[in-house]
Amino acid sequence: MVSLLGAAGCAGHDSGGDGRAAAPRTIRPVAGCGTGSWTDPADLAPDRKAARCDRGAPAPRPLAKKRSITVATGTLSAEYVAPLQIAVAKGEFAKEGLDVELKVLPTPDALPLLAKGDVDAQWAAPEAAVMNGIDGGFDIKWVAGNFSPDPASRSGLWVRLKDGESAGHVEMAGRKLGTMIGKGSVIAYPMDTSLKKHGGGLDRISFQQLGSADVLTALQNGGVDSAWLLDPIWRKVDGDPKYAFLGGQPVGEPLGGLLFGPTLLNEAPDAGVAFLRAYIRTVNTYFAGDYKADPRFVTELAKLLKTDEATLRSTPSMRMDWEIRKGTTDRVQQAYADSGVSKGAPVPEAKAVDRAMYSEAVGHTP
């Protein structure tokens, strides 16, 4: 039936770095990817169901010629990188004719390499450095999301309460916040939101950047008044009446994922779509729901991520999500402006985001 339907529509990618418009690409229906494989980008509801296809879908469509792809990532041990790790381990990229190498590189180091085509993709986020690079002419687009937190997760902003304070009444202005993430990270957006609910804001607090092992210690010994605690560190203070959780990443809104450079955007878009097809298939097959409910998979994942099984089980499953919400880049850029790390006009979403490739991978005509 799918082959008889033929072309359902076309999606044009934005112009390449040379200003020429890319040729429109035909979008065909994809077996196993129905109406649930796409959600309205403007839907920011916390209970929004993430897009999903059937297990094993979209099916592989191997490239005519095998291609090598290098993906830069800041870490290989974080849980949000698990879909890429599993896709390599389970041969999902290989099924598409792709030989994928995951290379550990910090975002500042990887970004110019991505812009030049020395690496093909980056597992990162629309951080201030990325948006500044795009504004400066880098041919880079955010092409797929990564995850949003489970509603039960308390990864985010924690504060040590003063006398008379409660979780519902905390005055954050003037406090010192400890974080391993700088002001130019996308986490500035949810951090700013949480602070403003309690009389603060990124412009009304002081920052102390700390190593991952020092953030919790500084909060507990009084070195800082508040801290952004990641999985699973927040478990150490959860339930302790001396501390309060003020908020984390918005539920239902991925803040990072895949960035493509000129190679996959313009020179080899078939390979770019094939990469996304393998990534999406991996999510649908292994991460569609509560993947931590399967003990065997948790064991496999812990070995792959080189982490302790008990640590992995101590936090809820992430909601893996390949889609990008409307306005996310606008909101993160506002936070960068509030924190003083970005000045001037924001980069328009159309210049920073491309949903066309994952739309094609699931057979959706925008």
PDB file of N, CA and C in Angstrom, residues 59-69 87 91-101 264 268 270-278 281:
ATOM      1  N   ALA A  59      11.421   1.555   9.305  1.00  0.00           N
ATOM      2  CA  ALA A  59      12.318   0.492   8.844  1.00  0.00           C
ATOM      3  C   ALA A  59      13.539   1.075   8.137  1.00  0.00           C
ATOM      4  N   PRO A  60      14.663   0.359   8.172  1.00  0.00           N
ATOM      5  CA  PRO A  60      15.869   0.842   7.496  1.00  0.00           C
ATOM      6  C   PRO A  60      15.670   0.978   5.990  1.00  0.00           C
ATOM      7  N   ARG A  61      16.344   1.969   5.428  1.00  0.00           N
ATOM      8  CA  ARG A  61      16.424   2.153   3.973  1.00  0.00           C
ATOM      9  C   ARG A  61      17.894   2.414   3.656  1.00  0.00           C
ATOM     10  N   PRO A  62      18.684   1.339   3.540  1.00  0.00           N
ATOM     11  CA  PRO A  62      20.139   1.486   3.424  1.00  0.00           C
ATOM     12  C   PRO A  62      20.564   2.386   2.262  1.00  0.00           C
ATOM     13  N   LEU A  63      21.570   3.191   2.522  1.00  0.00           N
ATOM     14  CA  LEU A  63      22.139   4.030   1.482  1.00  0.00           C
ATOM     15  C   LEU A  63      22.782   3.162   0.409  1.00  0.00           C
ATOM     16  N   ALA A  64      22.834   3.667  -0.794  1.00  0.00           N
ATOM     17  CA  ALA A  64      23.444   2.914  -1.900  1.00  0.00           C
ATOM     18  C   ALA A  64      24.927   2.680  -1.652  1.00  0.00           C
ATOM     19  N   LYS A  65      25.564   3.610  -0.960  1.00  0.00           N
ATOM     20  CA  LYS A  65      26.983   3.501  -0.659  1.00  0.00           C
ATOM     21  C   LYS A  65      27.199   3.763   0.824  1.00  0.00           C
ATOM     22  N   LYS A  66      27.955   2.910   1.490  1.00  0.00           N
ATOM     23  CA  LYS A  66      28.207   3.058   2.919  1.00  0.00           C
ATOM     24  C   LYS A  66      28.901   4.385   3.203  1.00  0.00           C
ATOM     25  N   ARG A  67      28.517   4.997   4.311  1.00  0.00           N
ATOM     26  CA  ARG A  67      29.077   6.309   4.653  1.00  0.00           C
ATOM     27  C   ARG A  67      29.485   6.345   6.124  1.00  0.00           C
ATOM     28  N   SER A  68      30.618   6.973   6.391  1.00  0.00           N
ATOM     29  CA  SER A  68      31.092   7.152   7.756  1.00  0.00           C
ATOM     30  C   SER A  68      30.612   8.494   8.295  1.00  0.00           C
ATOM     31  N   ILE A  69      30.158   8.497   9.538  1.00  0.00           N
ATOM     32  CA  ILE A  69      29.675   9.715  10.182  1.00  0.00           C
ATOM     33  C   ILE A  69      30.311   9.825  11.567  1.00  0.00           C
ATOM     34  N   ALA A  87      22.012   2.615  19.647  1.00  0.00           N
ATOM     35  CA  ALA A  87      21.917   2.543  18.186  1.00  0.00           C
ATOM     36  C   ALA A  87      23.194   1.983  17.568  1.00  0.00           C
ATOM     37  N   GLY A  91      23.416  -2.046  16.179  1.00  0.00           N
ATOM     38  CA  GLY A  91      23.565  -2.052  14.721  1.00  0.00           C
ATOM     39  C   GLY A  91      22.496  -1.288  13.966  1.00  0.00           C
ATOM     40  N   GLU A  92      21.788  -0.381  14.654  1.00  0.00           N
ATOM     41  CA  GLU A  92      20.728   0.361  13.971  1.00  0.00           C
ATOM     42  C   GLU A  92      21.288   1.316  12.914  1.00  0.00           C
ATOM     43  N   PHE A  93      22.420   1.948  13.198  1.00  0.00           N
ATOM     44  CA  PHE A  93      23.047   2.803  12.192  1.00  0.00           C
ATOM     45  C   PHE A  93      23.585   1.962  11.039  1.00  0.00           C
ATOM     46  N   ALA A  94      24.163   0.819  11.382  1.00  0.00           N
ATOM     47  CA  ALA A  94      24.719  -0.056  10.347  1.00  0.00           C
ATOM     48  C   ALA A  94      23.645  -0.519   9.366  1.00  0.00           C
ATOM     49  N   LYS A  95      22.429  -0.714   9.857  1.00  0.00           N
ATOM     50  CA  LYS A  95      21.319  -1.127   8.979  1.00  0.00           C
ATOM     51  C   LYS A  95      21.016  -0.082   7.914  1.00  0.00           C
ATOM     52  N   GLU A  96      21.411   1.162   8.169  1.00  0.00           N
ATOM     53  CA  GLU A  96      21.174   2.240   7.218  1.00  0.00           C
ATOM     54  C   GLU A  96      22.372   2.461   6.289  1.00  0.00           C
ATOM     55  N   GLY A  97      23.413   1.641   6.461  1.00  0.00           N
ATOM     56  CA  GLY A  97      24.625   1.840   5.672  1.00  0.00           C
ATOM     57  C   GLY A  97      25.527   2.912   6.247  1.00  0.00           C
ATOM     58  N   LEU A  98      25.406   3.147   7.561  1.00  0.00           N
ATOM     59  CA  LEU A  98      26.201   4.176   8.224  1.00  0.00           C
ATOM     60  C   LEU A  98      27.192   3.553   9.199  1.00  0.00           C
ATOM     61  N   ASP A  99      28.410   4.023   9.153  1.00  0.00           N
ATOM     62  CA  ASP A  99      29.436   3.638  10.116  1.00  0.00           C
ATOM     63  C   ASP A  99      29.620   4.839  11.033  1.00  0.00           C
ATOM     64  N   VAL A 100      29.017   4.799  12.219  1.00  0.00           N
ATOM     65  CA  VAL A 100      28.972   5.956  13.113  1.00  0.00           C
ATOM     66  C   VAL A 100      30.008   5.847  14.220  1.00  0.00           C
ATOM     67  N   GLU A 101      30.792   6.900  14.377  1.00  0.00           N
ATOM     68  CA  GLU A 101      31.759   7.010  15.472  1.00  0.00           C
ATOM     69  C   GLU A 101      31.298   8.106  16.423  1.00  0.00           C
ATOM     70  N   LEU A 264      25.701  17.056   6.469  1.00  0.00           N
ATOM     71  CA  LEU A 264      24.438  16.319   6.487  1.00  0.00           C
ATOM     72  C   LEU A 264      23.248  17.194   6.117  1.00  0.00           C
ATOM     73  N   ALA A 268      25.024  15.866   1.967  1.00  0.00           N
ATOM     74  CA  ALA A 268      24.579  14.470   2.013  1.00  0.00           C
ATOM     75  C   ALA A 268      23.299  14.346   2.840  1.00  0.00           C
ATOM     76  N   ASP A 270      20.624  12.682   2.316  1.00  0.00           N
ATOM     77  CA  ASP A 270      20.131  11.304   2.417  1.00  0.00           C
ATOM     78  C   ASP A 270      20.741  10.613   3.643  1.00  0.00           C
ATOM     79  N   ALA A 271      22.019  10.884   3.873  1.00  0.00           N
ATOM     80  CA  ALA A 271      22.694  10.306   5.040  1.00  0.00           C
ATOM     81  C   ALA A 271      22.148  10.923   6.333  1.00  0.00           C
ATOM     82  N   GLY A 272      21.821  12.224   6.270  1.00  0.00           N
ATOM     83  CA  GLY A 272      21.241  12.875   7.435  1.00  0.00           C
ATOM     84  C   GLY A 272      19.902  12.272   7.817  1.00  0.00           C
ATOM     85  N   VAL A 273      19.048  12.042   6.824  1.00  0.00           N
ATOM     86  CA  VAL A 273      17.742  11.426   7.086  1.00  0.00           C
ATOM     87  C   VAL A 273      17.925   9.991   7.569  1.00  0.00           C
ATOM     88  N   ALA A 274      18.889   9.270   6.988  1.00  0.00           N
ATOM     89  CA  ALA A 274      19.151   7.890   7.404  1.00  0.00           C
ATOM     90  C   ALA A 274      19.606   7.851   8.867  1.00  0.00           C
ATOM     91  N   PHE A 275      20.435   8.809   9.252  1.00  0.00           N
ATOM     92  CA  PHE A 275      20.888   8.880  10.644  1.00  0.00           C
ATOM     93  C   PHE A 275      19.692   9.089  11.573  1.00  0.00           C
ATOM     94  N   LEU A 276      18.835  10.028  11.222  1.00  0.00           N
ATOM     95  CA  LEU A 276      17.664  10.302  12.057  1.00  0.00           C
ATOM     96  C   LEU A 276      16.700   9.129  12.072  1.00  0.00           C
ATOM     97  N   ARG A 277      16.585   8.437  10.951  1.00  0.00           N
ATOM     98  CA  ARG A 277      15.716   7.254  10.896  1.00  0.00           C
ATOM     99  C   ARG A 277      16.200   6.196  11.889  1.00  0.00           C
ATOM    100  N   ALA A 278      17.503   5.968  11.930  1.00  0.00           N
ATOM    101  CA  ALA A 278      18.064   4.987  12.865  1.00  0.00           C
ATOM    102  C   ALA A 278      17.881   5.433  14.312  1.00  0.00           C
ATOM    103  N   ARG A 281      14.168   5.061  15.198  1.00  0.00           N
ATOM    104  CA  ARG A 281      13.849   3.633  15.336  1.00  0.00           C
ATOM    105  C   ARG A 281      14.366   3.092  16.674  1.00  0.00           C
TER     106      ARG A 281
END
